[in-house]
Coordinates of C-alpha atoms in Angstrom, one line a residue:
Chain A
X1 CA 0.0 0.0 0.0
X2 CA 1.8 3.4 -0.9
X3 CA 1.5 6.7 1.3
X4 CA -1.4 8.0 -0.9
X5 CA -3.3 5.5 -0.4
X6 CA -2.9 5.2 3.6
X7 CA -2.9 8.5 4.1
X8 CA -6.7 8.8 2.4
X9 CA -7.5 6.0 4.1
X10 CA -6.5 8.0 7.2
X11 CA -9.0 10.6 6.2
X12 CA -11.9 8.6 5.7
X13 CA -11.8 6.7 8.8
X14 CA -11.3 9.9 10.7
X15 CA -14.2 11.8 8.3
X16 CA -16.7 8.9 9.1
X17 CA -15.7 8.5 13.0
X18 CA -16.5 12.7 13.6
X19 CA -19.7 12.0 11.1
X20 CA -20.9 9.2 13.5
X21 CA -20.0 10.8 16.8
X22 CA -21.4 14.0 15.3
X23 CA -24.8 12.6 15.0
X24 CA -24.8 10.0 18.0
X25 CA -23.4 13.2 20.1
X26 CA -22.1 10.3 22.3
X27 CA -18.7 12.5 23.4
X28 CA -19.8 16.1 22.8
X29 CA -23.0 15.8 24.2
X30 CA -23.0 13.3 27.0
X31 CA -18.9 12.9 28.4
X32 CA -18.1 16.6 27.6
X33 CA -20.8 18.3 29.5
X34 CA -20.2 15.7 32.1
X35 CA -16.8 16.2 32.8
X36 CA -17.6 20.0 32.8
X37 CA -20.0 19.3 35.4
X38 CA -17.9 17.2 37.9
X39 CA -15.4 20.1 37.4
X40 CA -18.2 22.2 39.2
X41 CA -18.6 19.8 41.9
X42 CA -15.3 19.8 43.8
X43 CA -15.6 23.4 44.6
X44 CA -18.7 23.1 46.0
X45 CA -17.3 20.2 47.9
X46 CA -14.3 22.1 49.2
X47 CA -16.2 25.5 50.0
X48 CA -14.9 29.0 49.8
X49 CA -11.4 28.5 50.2
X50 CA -10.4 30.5 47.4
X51 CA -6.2 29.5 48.1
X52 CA -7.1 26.3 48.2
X53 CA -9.3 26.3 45.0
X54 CA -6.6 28.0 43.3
X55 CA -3.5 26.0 44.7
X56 CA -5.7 22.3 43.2
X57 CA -7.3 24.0 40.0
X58 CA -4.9 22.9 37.3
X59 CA -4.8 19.6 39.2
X60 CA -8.8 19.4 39.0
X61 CA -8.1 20.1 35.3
X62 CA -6.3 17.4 34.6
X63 CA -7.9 15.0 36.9
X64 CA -11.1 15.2 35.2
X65 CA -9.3 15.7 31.6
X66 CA -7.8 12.2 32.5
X67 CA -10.8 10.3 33.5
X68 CA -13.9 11.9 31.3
X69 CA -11.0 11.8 28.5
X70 CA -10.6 7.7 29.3
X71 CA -14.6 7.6 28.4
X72 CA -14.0 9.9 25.0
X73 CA -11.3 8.0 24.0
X74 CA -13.0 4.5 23.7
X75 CA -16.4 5.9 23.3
X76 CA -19.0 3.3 21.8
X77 CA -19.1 5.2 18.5
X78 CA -15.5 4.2 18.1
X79 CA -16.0 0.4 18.2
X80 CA -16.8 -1.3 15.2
X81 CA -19.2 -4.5 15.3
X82 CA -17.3 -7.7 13.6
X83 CA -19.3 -7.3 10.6
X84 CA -17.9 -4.2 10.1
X85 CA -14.9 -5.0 10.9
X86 CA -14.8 -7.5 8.4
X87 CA -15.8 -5.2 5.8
X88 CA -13.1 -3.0 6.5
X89 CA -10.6 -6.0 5.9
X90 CA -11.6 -6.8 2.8
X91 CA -11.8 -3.6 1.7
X92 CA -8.1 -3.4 1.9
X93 CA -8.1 -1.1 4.5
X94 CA -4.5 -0.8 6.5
X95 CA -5.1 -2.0 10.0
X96 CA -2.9 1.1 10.7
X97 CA -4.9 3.7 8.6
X98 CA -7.9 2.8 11.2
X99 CA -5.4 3.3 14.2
X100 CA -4.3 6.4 12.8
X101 CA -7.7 7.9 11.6
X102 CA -9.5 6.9 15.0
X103 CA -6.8 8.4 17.1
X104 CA -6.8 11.7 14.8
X105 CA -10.9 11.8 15.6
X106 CA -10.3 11.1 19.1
X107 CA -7.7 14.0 19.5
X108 CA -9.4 16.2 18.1
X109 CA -12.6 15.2 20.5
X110 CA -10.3 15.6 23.2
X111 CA -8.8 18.8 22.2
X112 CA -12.2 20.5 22.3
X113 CA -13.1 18.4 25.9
X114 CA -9.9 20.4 26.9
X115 CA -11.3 23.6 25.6
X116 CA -14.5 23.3 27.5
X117 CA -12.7 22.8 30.8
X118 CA -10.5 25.1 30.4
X119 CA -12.5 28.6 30.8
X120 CA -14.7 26.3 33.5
X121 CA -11.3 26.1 35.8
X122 CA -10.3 29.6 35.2
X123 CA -13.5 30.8 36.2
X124 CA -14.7 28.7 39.5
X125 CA -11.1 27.8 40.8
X126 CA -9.0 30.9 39.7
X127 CA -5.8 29.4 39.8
X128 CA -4.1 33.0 38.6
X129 CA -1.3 33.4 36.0
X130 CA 0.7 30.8 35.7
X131 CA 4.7 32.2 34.5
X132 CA 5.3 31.0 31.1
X133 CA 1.5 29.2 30.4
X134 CA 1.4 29.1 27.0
X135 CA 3.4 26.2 27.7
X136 CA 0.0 24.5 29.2
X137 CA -1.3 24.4 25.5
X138 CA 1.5 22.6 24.5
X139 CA 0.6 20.4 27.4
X140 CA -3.0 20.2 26.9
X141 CA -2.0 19.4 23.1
X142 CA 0.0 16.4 24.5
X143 CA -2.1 14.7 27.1
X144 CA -5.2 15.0 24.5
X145 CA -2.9 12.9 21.9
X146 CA -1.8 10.9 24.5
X147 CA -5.1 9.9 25.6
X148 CA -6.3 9.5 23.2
X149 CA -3.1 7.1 21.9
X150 CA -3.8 5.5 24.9
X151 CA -7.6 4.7 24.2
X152 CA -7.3 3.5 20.6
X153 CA -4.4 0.9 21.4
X154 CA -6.9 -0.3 24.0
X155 CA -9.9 -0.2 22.0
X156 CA -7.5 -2.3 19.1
X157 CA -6.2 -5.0 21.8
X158 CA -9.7 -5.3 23.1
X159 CA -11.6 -5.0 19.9
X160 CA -14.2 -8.2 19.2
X161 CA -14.1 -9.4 22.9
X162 CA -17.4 -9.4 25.1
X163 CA -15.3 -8.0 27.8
X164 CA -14.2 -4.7 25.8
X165 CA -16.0 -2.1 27.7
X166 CA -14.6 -3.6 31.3
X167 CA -11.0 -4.4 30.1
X168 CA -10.7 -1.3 28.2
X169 CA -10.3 1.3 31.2
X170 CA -7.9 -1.1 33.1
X171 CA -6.0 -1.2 30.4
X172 CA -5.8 2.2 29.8
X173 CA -6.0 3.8 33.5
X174 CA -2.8 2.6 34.8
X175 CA -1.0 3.6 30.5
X176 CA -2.5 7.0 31.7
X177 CA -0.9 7.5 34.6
X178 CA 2.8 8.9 33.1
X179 CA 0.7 11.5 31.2
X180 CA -1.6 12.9 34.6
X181 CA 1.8 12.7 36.4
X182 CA 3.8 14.6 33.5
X183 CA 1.4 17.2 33.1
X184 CA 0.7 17.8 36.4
X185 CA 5.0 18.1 37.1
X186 CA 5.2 20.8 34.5
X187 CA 2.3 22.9 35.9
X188 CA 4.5 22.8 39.1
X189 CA 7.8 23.5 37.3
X190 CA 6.2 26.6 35.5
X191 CA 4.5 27.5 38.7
X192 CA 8.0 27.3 40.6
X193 CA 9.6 28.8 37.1
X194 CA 12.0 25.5 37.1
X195 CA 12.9 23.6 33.7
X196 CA 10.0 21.9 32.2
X197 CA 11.9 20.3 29.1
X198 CA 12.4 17.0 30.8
X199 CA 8.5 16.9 31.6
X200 CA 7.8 17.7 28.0
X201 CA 9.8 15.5 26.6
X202 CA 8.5 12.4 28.5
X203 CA 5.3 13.4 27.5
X204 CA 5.8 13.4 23.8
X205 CA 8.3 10.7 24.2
X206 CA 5.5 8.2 25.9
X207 CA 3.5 9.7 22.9
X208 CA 6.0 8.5 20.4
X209 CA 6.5 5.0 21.7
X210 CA 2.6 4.1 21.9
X211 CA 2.3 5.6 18.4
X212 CA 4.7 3.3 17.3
X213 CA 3.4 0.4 19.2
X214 CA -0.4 1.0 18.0
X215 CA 1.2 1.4 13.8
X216 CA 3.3 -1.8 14.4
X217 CA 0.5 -3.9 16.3
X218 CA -2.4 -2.6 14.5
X219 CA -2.5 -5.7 12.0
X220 CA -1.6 -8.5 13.9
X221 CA -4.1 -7.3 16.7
X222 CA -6.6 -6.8 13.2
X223 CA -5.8 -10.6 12.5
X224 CA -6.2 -11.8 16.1
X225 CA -9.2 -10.0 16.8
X226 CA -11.7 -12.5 14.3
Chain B
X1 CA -4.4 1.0 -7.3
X2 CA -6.9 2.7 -9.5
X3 CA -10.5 1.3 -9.8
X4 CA -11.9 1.6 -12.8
X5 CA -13.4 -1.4 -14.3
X6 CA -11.9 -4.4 -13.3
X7 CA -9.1 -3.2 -10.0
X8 CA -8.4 -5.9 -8.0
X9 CA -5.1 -8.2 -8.4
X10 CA -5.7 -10.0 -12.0
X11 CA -5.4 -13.6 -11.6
X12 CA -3.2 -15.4 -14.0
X13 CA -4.6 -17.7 -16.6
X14 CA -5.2 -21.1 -15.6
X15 CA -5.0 -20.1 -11.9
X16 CA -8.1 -20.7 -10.0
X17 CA -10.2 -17.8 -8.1
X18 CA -10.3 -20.4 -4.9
X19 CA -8.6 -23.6 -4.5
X20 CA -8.7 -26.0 -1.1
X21 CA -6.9 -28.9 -0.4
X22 CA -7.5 -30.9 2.7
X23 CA -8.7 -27.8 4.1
X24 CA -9.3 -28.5 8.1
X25 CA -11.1 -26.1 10.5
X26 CA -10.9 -26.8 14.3
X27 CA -12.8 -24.6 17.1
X28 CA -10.6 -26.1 20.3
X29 CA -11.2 -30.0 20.0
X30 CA -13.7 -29.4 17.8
X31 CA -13.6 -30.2 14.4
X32 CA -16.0 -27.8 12.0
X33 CA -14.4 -28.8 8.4
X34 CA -12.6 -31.6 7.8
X35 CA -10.8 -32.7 4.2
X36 CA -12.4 -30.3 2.4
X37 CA -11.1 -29.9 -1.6
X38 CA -12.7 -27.5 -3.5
X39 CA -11.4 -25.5 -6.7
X40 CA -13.4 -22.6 -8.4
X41 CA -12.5 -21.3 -11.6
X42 CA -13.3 -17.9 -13.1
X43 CA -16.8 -17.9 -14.4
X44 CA -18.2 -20.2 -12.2
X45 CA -21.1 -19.9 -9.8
X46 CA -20.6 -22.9 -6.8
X47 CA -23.2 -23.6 -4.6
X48 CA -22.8 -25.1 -1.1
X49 CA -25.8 -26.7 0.7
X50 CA -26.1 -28.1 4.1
X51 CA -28.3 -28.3 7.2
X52 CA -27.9 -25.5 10.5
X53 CA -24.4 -25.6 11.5
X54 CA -22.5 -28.2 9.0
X55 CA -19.8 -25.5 8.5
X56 CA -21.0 -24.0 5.7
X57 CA -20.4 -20.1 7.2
X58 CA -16.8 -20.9 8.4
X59 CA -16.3 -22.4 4.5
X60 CA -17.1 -18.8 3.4
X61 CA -15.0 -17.4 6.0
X62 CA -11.8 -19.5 4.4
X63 CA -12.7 -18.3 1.1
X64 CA -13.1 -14.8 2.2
X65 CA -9.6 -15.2 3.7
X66 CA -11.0 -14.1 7.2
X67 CA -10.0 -17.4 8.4
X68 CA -7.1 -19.4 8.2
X69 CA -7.5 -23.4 8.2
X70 CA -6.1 -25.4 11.3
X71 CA -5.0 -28.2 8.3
X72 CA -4.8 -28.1 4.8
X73 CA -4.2 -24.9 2.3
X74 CA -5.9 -22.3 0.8
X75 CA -5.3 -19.8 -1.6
X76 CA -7.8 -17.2 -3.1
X77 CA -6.9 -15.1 -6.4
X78 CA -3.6 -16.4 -6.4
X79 CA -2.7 -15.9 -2.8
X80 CA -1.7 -18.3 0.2
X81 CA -4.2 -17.6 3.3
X82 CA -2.2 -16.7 5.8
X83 CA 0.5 -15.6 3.4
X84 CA 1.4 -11.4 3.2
X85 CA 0.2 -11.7 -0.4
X86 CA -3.3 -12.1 0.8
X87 CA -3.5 -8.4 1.8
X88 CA -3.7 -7.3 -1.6
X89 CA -6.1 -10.2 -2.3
X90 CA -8.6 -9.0 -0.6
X91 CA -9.8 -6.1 -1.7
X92 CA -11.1 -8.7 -4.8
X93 CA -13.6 -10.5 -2.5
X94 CA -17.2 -9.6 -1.2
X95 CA -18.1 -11.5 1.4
X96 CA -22.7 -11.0 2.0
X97 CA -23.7 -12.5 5.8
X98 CA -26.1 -12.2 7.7
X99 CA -25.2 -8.9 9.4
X100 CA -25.1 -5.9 7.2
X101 CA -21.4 -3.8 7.7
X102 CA -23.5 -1.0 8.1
X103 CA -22.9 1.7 10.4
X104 CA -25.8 2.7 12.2
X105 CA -25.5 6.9 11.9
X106 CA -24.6 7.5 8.5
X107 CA -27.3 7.8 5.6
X108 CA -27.1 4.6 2.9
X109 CA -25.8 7.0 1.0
X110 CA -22.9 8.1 3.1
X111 CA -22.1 4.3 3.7
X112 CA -21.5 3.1 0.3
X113 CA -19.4 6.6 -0.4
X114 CA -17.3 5.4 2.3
X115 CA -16.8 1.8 1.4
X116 CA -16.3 3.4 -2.4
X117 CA -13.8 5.8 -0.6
X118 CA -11.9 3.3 1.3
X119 CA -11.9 0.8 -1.8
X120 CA -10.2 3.3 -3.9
X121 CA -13.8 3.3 -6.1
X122 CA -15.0 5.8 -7.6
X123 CA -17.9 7.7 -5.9
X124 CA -20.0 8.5 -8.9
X125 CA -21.0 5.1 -8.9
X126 CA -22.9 5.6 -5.7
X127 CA -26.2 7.0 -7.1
X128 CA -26.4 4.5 -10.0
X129 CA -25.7 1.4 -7.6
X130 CA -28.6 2.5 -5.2
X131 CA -30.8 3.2 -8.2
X132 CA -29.9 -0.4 -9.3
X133 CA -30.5 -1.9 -6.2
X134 CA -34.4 -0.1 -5.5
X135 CA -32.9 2.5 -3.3
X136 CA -32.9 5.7 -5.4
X137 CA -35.3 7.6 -3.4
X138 CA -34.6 6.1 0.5
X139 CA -30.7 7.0 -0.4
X140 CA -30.9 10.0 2.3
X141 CA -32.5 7.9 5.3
X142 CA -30.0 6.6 8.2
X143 CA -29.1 3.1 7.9
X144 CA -30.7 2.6 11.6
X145 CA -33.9 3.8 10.4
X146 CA -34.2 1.3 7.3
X147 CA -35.2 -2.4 7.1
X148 CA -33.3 -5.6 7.2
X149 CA -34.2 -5.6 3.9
X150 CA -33.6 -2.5 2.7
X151 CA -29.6 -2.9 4.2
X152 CA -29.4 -5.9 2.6
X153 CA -29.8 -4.2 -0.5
X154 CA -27.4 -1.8 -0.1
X155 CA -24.8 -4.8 0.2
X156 CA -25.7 -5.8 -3.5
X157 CA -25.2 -2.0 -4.6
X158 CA -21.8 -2.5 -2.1
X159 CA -21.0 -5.5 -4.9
X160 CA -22.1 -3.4 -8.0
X161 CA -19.7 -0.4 -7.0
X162 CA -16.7 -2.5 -6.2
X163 CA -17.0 -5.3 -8.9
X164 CA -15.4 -8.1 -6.7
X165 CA -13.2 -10.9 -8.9
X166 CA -15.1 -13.4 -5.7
X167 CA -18.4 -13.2 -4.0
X168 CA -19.6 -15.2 -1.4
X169 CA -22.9 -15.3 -0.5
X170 CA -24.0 -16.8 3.0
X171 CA -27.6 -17.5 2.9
X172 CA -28.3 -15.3 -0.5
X173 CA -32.1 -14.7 -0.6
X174 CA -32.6 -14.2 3.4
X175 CA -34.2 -11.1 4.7
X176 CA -35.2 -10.3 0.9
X177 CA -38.9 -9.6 -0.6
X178 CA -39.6 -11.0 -4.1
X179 CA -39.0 -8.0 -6.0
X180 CA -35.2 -7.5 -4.1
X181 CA -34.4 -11.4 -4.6
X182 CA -33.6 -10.4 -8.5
X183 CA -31.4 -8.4 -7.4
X184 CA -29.4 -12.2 -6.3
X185 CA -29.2 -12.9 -10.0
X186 CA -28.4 -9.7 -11.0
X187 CA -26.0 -9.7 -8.7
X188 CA -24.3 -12.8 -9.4
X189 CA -24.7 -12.3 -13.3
X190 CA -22.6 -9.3 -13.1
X191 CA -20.1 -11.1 -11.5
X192 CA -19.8 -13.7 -13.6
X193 CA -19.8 -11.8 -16.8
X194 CA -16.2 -9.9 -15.8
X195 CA -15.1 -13.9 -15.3
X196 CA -15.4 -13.5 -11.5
X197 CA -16.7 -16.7 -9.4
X198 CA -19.4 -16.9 -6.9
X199 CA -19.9 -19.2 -3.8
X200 CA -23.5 -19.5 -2.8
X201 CA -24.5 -21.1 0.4
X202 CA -27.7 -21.4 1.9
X203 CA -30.0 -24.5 3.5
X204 CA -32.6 -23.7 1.2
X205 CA -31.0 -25.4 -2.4
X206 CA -34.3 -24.5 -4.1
X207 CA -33.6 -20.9 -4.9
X208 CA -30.2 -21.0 -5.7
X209 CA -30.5 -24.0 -7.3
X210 CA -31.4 -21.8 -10.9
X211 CA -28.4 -20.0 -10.6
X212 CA -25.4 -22.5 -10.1
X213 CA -23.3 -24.6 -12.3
X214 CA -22.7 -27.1 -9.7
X215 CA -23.4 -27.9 -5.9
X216 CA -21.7 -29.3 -3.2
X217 CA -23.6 -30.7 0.0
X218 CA -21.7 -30.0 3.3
X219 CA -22.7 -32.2 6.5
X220 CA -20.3 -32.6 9.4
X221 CA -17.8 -30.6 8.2
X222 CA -17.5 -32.9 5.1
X223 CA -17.9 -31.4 1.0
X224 CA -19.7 -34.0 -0.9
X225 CA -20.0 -33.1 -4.6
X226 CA -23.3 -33.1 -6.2
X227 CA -22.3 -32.4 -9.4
X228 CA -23.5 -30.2 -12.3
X229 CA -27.1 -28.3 -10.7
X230 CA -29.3 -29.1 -14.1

């Protein structure tokens, strides 16, 4: 299969995968506004202390990010039935265009999960200006591919098994744990203006390798899963 | 790989579109097929009949390559199953089940552009194959919000779009009305005029029966030939 070829294969998965989720609203209108909302809660849980709210705010953020992320990232919409996934096969579709394309979809879900709880953090827990935060979009950019990495490997290892929507999150919860604890560090480097780089760079290094892993494993986990 | 008219590997002449030997399926310590030999040539239209659960679906699955036999080989257009070349094999089969690939959310419409997309197809086909198939004016409507039947259409315009060199049909005429059940014989004629083969299995011979050049009868896991169908 040449790069052309993948690449629009790529393009159609993803095209179809925002198309369904569009119309079955299963992320945008259900997770999202979900996660939003549990963001409200823990300040009404904690009360009025404003230091407080402001010292766990970005922590909140990515706390909820995390988890409500897990759900977006193997949504139901995602999962194809075995007929379809047959169909796919013999369409000649690369096992790794469909990693690639579902992971693109699921970024760019997550990347507008992110944007929702963003403005709902800055407003409820005030954290204030963080030195040097443009460097949280760089970090908001990672954790949403790496999520979202994350929950297509898991969706491809568990894909065809009765068990998929119970082995999925222990799968991926404990994978997700370098990217909460990454993130969270470089919040606390900027905060105490100390070096980030090494931070970032296990972020999109973990990105890297489970990229590599899903591309490489995609077909034989294809094959296995029938 | 452009598809134009006929886009899937050529196979060479003299080279069967399916050929079994010994072909063995196990499921654990269960055995599903056993000694199965079966050879299918361009042109030809094979039946398989058998009662509930003689192995007849898992055949398909071998020929469709979705399967790979426990004993015995298999190779389809030219390919080993199992083998690397098989990849490129594939997108020359159609394989009809019981289950529509349909997803759920998208219009009929939108489905067959995608599997046209993903094919390499051309999309300008889509309107003509739903138009073949009955479907003209229901094109817009959500596959989740039409009929069995009306899905199961949309698989035969699936076949007219992407012209596959095999097609295997698992239980043909299921899930049709009268009117849609030409659309079997269409179907298969088309394939058979661009010298592509198609396997037909069902527990019901009588229908099929018209359209085959020979049948095979399948019980416990065994292929008994029946010879030519007249």
């Amino acid at each position: 299969m040449n790069g052309q070829t993948f690449w629009r294969q790529v393009k159609e998965i993803a095209r179809k995968d925002l198309l369904i989720e569009g119309r079955a609203g299963e992320a945008l209108f259900i997770t999202i506004p979900f996660g939003a909302v549990a963001l409200m809660l823990i300040p009404l849980a904690i009360g009025t202390d404003k230091p407080l709210l402001a010292q766990v705010g970005p922590g909140m953020f990515l706390a909820v990010a995390l988890l409500f992320g897990m759900l977006v990232a193997f949504r139901q919409t995602a999962a194809d039935s075995t007929p379809q996934r047959e169909l796919l096969t013999l369409l000649g579709t690369d096992p790794a265009a469909q990693f690639v394309g579902r992971m693109a979809t699921s970024t760019l879900l997550l990347l507008v999960f992110e944007a929702v709880l963003a403005p709902v953090t800055i407003i409820l827990y005030n954290p204030g200006r963080i030195p040097g935060w443009p460097w949280l979009l760089l970090v908001m950019f990672l954790l949403a591919l790496g999520l979202s990495l994350v929950g297509t490997l898991a969706g491809s290892v568990t894909a065809g098994l009765r068990t998929r929507n119970t082995l999925t999150p222990l799968l991926v919860a404990p994978l997700s744990m370098p990217l909460l604890l990454a993130s969270a560090q470089v919040v606390e480097a900027l905060r105490e203006e100390a070096s980030i780089l090494l931070w970032i760079a296990l972020l999109a290094t973990m990105n890297l390798a489970i990229a590599v892993i899903g591309v490489l494993t995609a077909r034989p986990l294809e094959e296995s899963s029938r | 790989m452009a598809r134009g008219d006929l886009h899937f590997p050529a196979v060479k002449e003299g080279v069967p579109i399916a050929a079994l030997s010994g072909v063995g399926v196990r499921f654990g310590r269960m055995p599903v097929l056993r000694g199965v030999d079966l050879r299918i040539d361009p042109g030809e239209v094979v039946g398989i009949v058998g009662p509930n659960g003689s192995g007849k679906s898992t055949l398909l699955r071998i020929l469709a390559t979705l399967l790979k036999p426990t004993e015995g080989s298999a190779s389809v257009l030219g390919a080993h199953v199992g083998s690397n070349g098989i990849l490129a094999a594939r997108s020359g089969i159609a394989l009809l089940g019981h289950h529509p690939g349909l997803w759920a959310e998208l219009t009929l419409e939108e489905n067959l552009t995608f599997i046209a997309r993903m094919a390499g197809a051309p999309t300008d086909g889509v309107a003509t194959a739903l138009e073949q198939v009955g479907l003209g004016g229901a094109k817009q409507r959500r596959a989740d919000h039409s009929s069995h039947g009306m899905q199961r259409r949309v698989e035969f315009a699936r076949v007219l779009l992407i012209k596959p060199q095999l097609l295997l049909l698992d239980e043909a005429h299921a899930g049709l009305d009268r009117a849609a059940q030409k659309l079997v014989n269409v179907t298969v004629s088309d394939v058979r005029r661009r010298a592509g083969a198609v396997v037909l299995v069902s527990h019901e011979p009588d229908r099929m029966l018209p359209l085959v050049d020979r049948t095979y009868h399948l019980e416990g896991g065994s292929l008994l030939p029946n010879g030519p169908a007249s």
